[in-house]
């Protein structure tokens, strides 16, 4: 199943090479556990626009088709919505102005062998943004799963411009126990790593599938 050109058209400049990252731009460190690190056959600006400018690709290709989420609500960025992700940054605005922008989403995750269907509440923050890489860090809570009120999951997606209509996607995860880890903390972290790994494999697979559709 595909839904047309959800990644949008090719964008000028994505086919060119990329020089070394300037010293003043620091690639964000990954979180505790890297669960996905792969080169993908899609141009950097094309993917950046699909992921940050609007939520159609994430909502339809990822949330609905790949992950079977329902009851989805995605809020706009709390600043510069409609500008973040554009191929060319608007006059009078610097790329660095976008850093710190936040948005929220919620969705119903389907039942699995281990848990019933449950709501997830996700808060995203744009922590890096330039023509070489961008990075989004997310905090997700699932209060209705067992021990769900004792932990939250941090995930981070970093997309790096590889030039020649390619980019590299690095995804990582880390658990936080705000009131201290419960007895089953190790099991929670293990299940979280596996679930997030499966999710990002679907994410990368959807990007590859749609990369050839323009």
Coordinates of C-alpha atoms in Angstrom, one line a residue:
X1 CA 0.0 0.0 0.0
X2 CA 1.3 3.4 -0.9
X3 CA -0.5 6.8 -0.9
X4 CA 1.3 8.7 -3.7
X5 CA 4.1 11.2 -3.2
X6 CA 4.0 11.6 0.5
X7 CA 7.7 12.5 0.5
X8 CA 7.1 15.2 -2.1
X9 CA 9.1 16.0 -5.2
X10 CA 12.9 16.1 -5.5
X11 CA 14.4 19.3 -4.3
X12 CA 17.2 21.2 -6.0
X13 CA 20.5 20.8 -4.3
X14 CA 19.9 17.4 -2.8
X15 CA 21.8 15.8 -5.7
X16 CA 25.0 17.8 -5.0
X17 CA 27.9 16.7 -2.7
X18 CA 28.2 18.0 0.9
X19 CA 31.3 19.5 2.4
X20 CA 32.6 18.9 5.9
X21 CA 30.4 20.0 8.7
X22 CA 31.6 23.5 10.0
X23 CA 33.3 23.4 13.4
X24 CA 30.6 25.6 14.9
X25 CA 27.9 23.0 14.1
X26 CA 27.9 20.2 16.7
X27 CA 26.1 17.0 15.8
X28 CA 24.0 16.0 18.8
X29 CA 25.2 13.1 20.8
X30 CA 23.0 10.0 20.6
X31 CA 20.9 8.8 23.5
X32 CA 21.9 5.8 25.6
X33 CA 21.1 3.1 23.0
X34 CA 21.3 3.4 19.2
X35 CA 18.6 1.3 17.6
X36 CA 18.9 2.4 14.0
X37 CA 21.8 3.8 11.9
X38 CA 21.5 3.6 8.2
X39 CA 21.9 5.5 4.9
X40 CA 18.6 6.1 3.1
X41 CA 18.1 6.8 -0.6
X42 CA 16.3 10.2 -0.2
X43 CA 17.6 13.7 -0.5
X44 CA 18.2 15.6 2.8
X45 CA 16.0 18.6 2.1
X46 CA 13.3 16.4 0.6
X47 CA 13.1 14.3 3.8
X48 CA 13.5 17.3 6.1
X49 CA 10.5 18.9 4.5
X50 CA 8.4 15.7 4.7
X51 CA 9.2 15.2 8.4
X52 CA 9.1 18.8 9.7
X53 CA 7.1 21.0 7.3
X54 CA 3.9 19.0 7.6
X55 CA 2.9 15.8 9.3
X56 CA 1.3 13.9 6.4
X57 CA 4.1 11.4 5.8
X58 CA 4.5 10.6 9.5
X59 CA 0.7 10.4 10.1
X60 CA -0.2 8.3 7.0
X61 CA 2.8 6.3 6.1
X62 CA 4.2 5.7 9.6
X63 CA 1.4 6.1 12.2
X64 CA -1.5 4.6 10.3
X65 CA 0.0 2.2 7.7
X66 CA 3.2 1.0 9.3
X67 CA 2.2 1.1 13.0
X68 CA -1.6 0.8 13.0
X69 CA -2.1 3.8 15.3
X70 CA -5.5 5.4 15.5
X71 CA -7.1 8.4 17.3
X72 CA -4.2 10.5 16.1
X73 CA -3.8 14.2 17.0
X74 CA -0.8 16.2 15.9
X75 CA -0.3 19.8 17.0
X76 CA 1.6 22.4 15.0
X77 CA 5.0 23.7 16.0
X78 CA 4.7 26.3 18.7
X79 CA 6.9 28.7 16.7
X80 CA 7.6 29.2 13.0
X81 CA 5.1 26.6 12.0
X82 CA 4.8 26.6 8.2
X83 CA 8.4 27.7 7.9
X84 CA 10.3 24.9 9.6
X85 CA 11.4 22.3 7.0
X86 CA 11.1 24.5 3.9
X87 CA 13.9 23.9 1.3
X88 CA 15.0 27.6 1.6
X89 CA 14.8 29.4 4.9
X90 CA 12.6 32.5 4.7
X91 CA 14.3 36.0 4.5
X92 CA 15.0 37.5 7.8
X93 CA 15.1 34.2 9.6
X94 CA 18.1 32.1 10.6
X95 CA 18.1 28.3 10.8
X96 CA 19.1 28.6 14.4
X97 CA 15.8 30.4 15.2
X98 CA 14.0 27.2 14.7
X99 CA 15.9 25.4 17.4
X100 CA 13.8 24.8 20.5
X101 CA 10.5 24.7 18.6
X102 CA 8.1 22.1 20.2
X103 CA 5.0 20.2 19.1
X104 CA 2.8 17.6 20.8
X105 CA 1.0 14.5 19.5
X106 CA -1.1 11.7 20.9
X107 CA -2.3 8.4 19.4
X108 CA -3.8 5.1 20.4
X109 CA -1.3 2.3 20.0
X110 CA -2.8 -1.2 19.2
X111 CA -2.9 -4.0 21.6
X112 CA 0.1 -6.4 21.6
X113 CA 0.8 -9.8 23.2
X114 CA 1.9 -8.0 26.4
X115 CA -0.3 -4.9 26.7
X116 CA -3.8 -3.7 25.8
X117 CA -4.4 -0.8 23.4
X118 CA -3.2 2.3 25.1
X119 CA -2.7 6.1 24.5
X120 CA 0.7 7.5 24.0
X121 CA 1.5 11.2 24.6
X122 CA 4.5 12.6 22.7
X123 CA 6.3 15.9 23.1
X124 CA 8.9 16.7 20.4
X125 CA 11.6 19.4 20.4
X126 CA 13.8 20.4 17.5
X127 CA 17.3 20.4 18.9
X128 CA 19.4 21.0 15.8
X129 CA 18.6 22.4 12.4
X130 CA 20.9 23.4 9.5
X131 CA 21.8 22.3 5.9
X132 CA 24.1 19.5 7.3
X133 CA 21.8 17.8 9.8
X134 CA 18.7 18.2 12.0
X135 CA 17.6 16.4 15.1
X136 CA 14.4 15.9 16.9
X137 CA 14.2 14.7 20.5
X138 CA 10.9 13.2 21.8
X139 CA 9.5 12.4 25.2
X140 CA 6.7 9.8 25.2
X141 CA 4.6 8.5 28.1
X142 CA 2.1 5.6 28.1
X143 CA 0.4 6.0 31.4
X144 CA -2.0 3.1 30.9
X145 CA 0.5 0.3 30.4
X146 CA 1.9 -1.6 33.4
X147 CA 4.2 0.7 35.4
X148 CA 3.5 3.4 32.7
X149 CA 3.4 6.1 35.3
X150 CA 6.9 5.3 36.6
X151 CA 8.8 5.9 33.3
X152 CA 9.0 7.9 30.1
X153 CA 10.8 7.1 26.9
X154 CA 13.2 9.5 25.2
X155 CA 13.9 9.0 21.6
X156 CA 16.0 11.0 19.2
X157 CA 16.1 11.1 15.4
X158 CA 19.1 12.7 13.7
X159 CA 19.1 13.1 9.9
X160 CA 22.5 13.9 8.3
X161 CA 22.9 15.2 4.8
X162 CA 25.0 12.6 2.8
X163 CA 24.6 14.4 -0.6
X164 CA 23.8 12.8 -3.9
X165 CA 20.1 12.3 -2.9
X166 CA 21.0 10.3 0.2
X167 CA 21.0 10.9 3.9
X168 CA 21.9 9.1 7.1
X169 CA 19.3 8.4 9.8
X170 CA 20.4 7.7 13.4
X171 CA 17.9 6.9 16.0
X172 CA 18.4 6.3 19.7
X173 CA 16.5 5.7 22.9
X174 CA 16.8 6.2 26.6
X175 CA 14.5 5.5 29.6
X176 CA 13.9 7.9 32.4
X177 CA 12.4 7.0 35.8
X178 CA 11.5 10.3 37.4
X179 CA 10.7 8.9 40.8
X180 CA 13.4 6.2 40.7
X181 CA 13.5 2.9 38.9
X182 CA 11.0 0.2 39.9
X183 CA 12.0 -3.4 40.5
X184 CA 11.2 -4.2 36.9
X185 CA 13.2 -1.3 35.5
X186 CA 15.5 -3.6 33.6
X187 CA 12.6 -5.4 31.9
X188 CA 11.0 -2.0 31.1
X189 CA 14.2 -0.8 29.4
X190 CA 14.6 -4.0 27.4
X191 CA 11.0 -3.9 26.2
X192 CA 11.4 -0.2 25.3
X193 CA 14.5 -0.8 23.3
X194 CA 12.9 -3.6 21.3
X195 CA 9.7 -1.6 20.7
X196 CA 11.6 1.5 19.6
X197 CA 13.9 -0.5 17.4
X198 CA 10.9 -2.2 15.7
X199 CA 9.3 1.2 15.2
X200 CA 12.4 2.8 13.6
X201 CA 12.8 -0.1 11.3
X202 CA 9.3 0.5 10.0
X203 CA 10.1 4.2 9.8
X204 CA 13.2 3.6 7.7
X205 CA 11.4 1.1 5.5
X206 CA 8.6 3.6 4.8
X207 CA 11.2 6.2 3.8
X208 CA 12.8 3.8 1.4
X209 CA 9.5 2.7 -0.1
X210 CA 8.3 6.3 -0.7
X211 CA 11.7 7.6 -1.9
X212 CA 11.1 6.4 -5.4
X213 CA 7.6 7.9 -5.7
X214 CA 7.6 11.5 -6.9

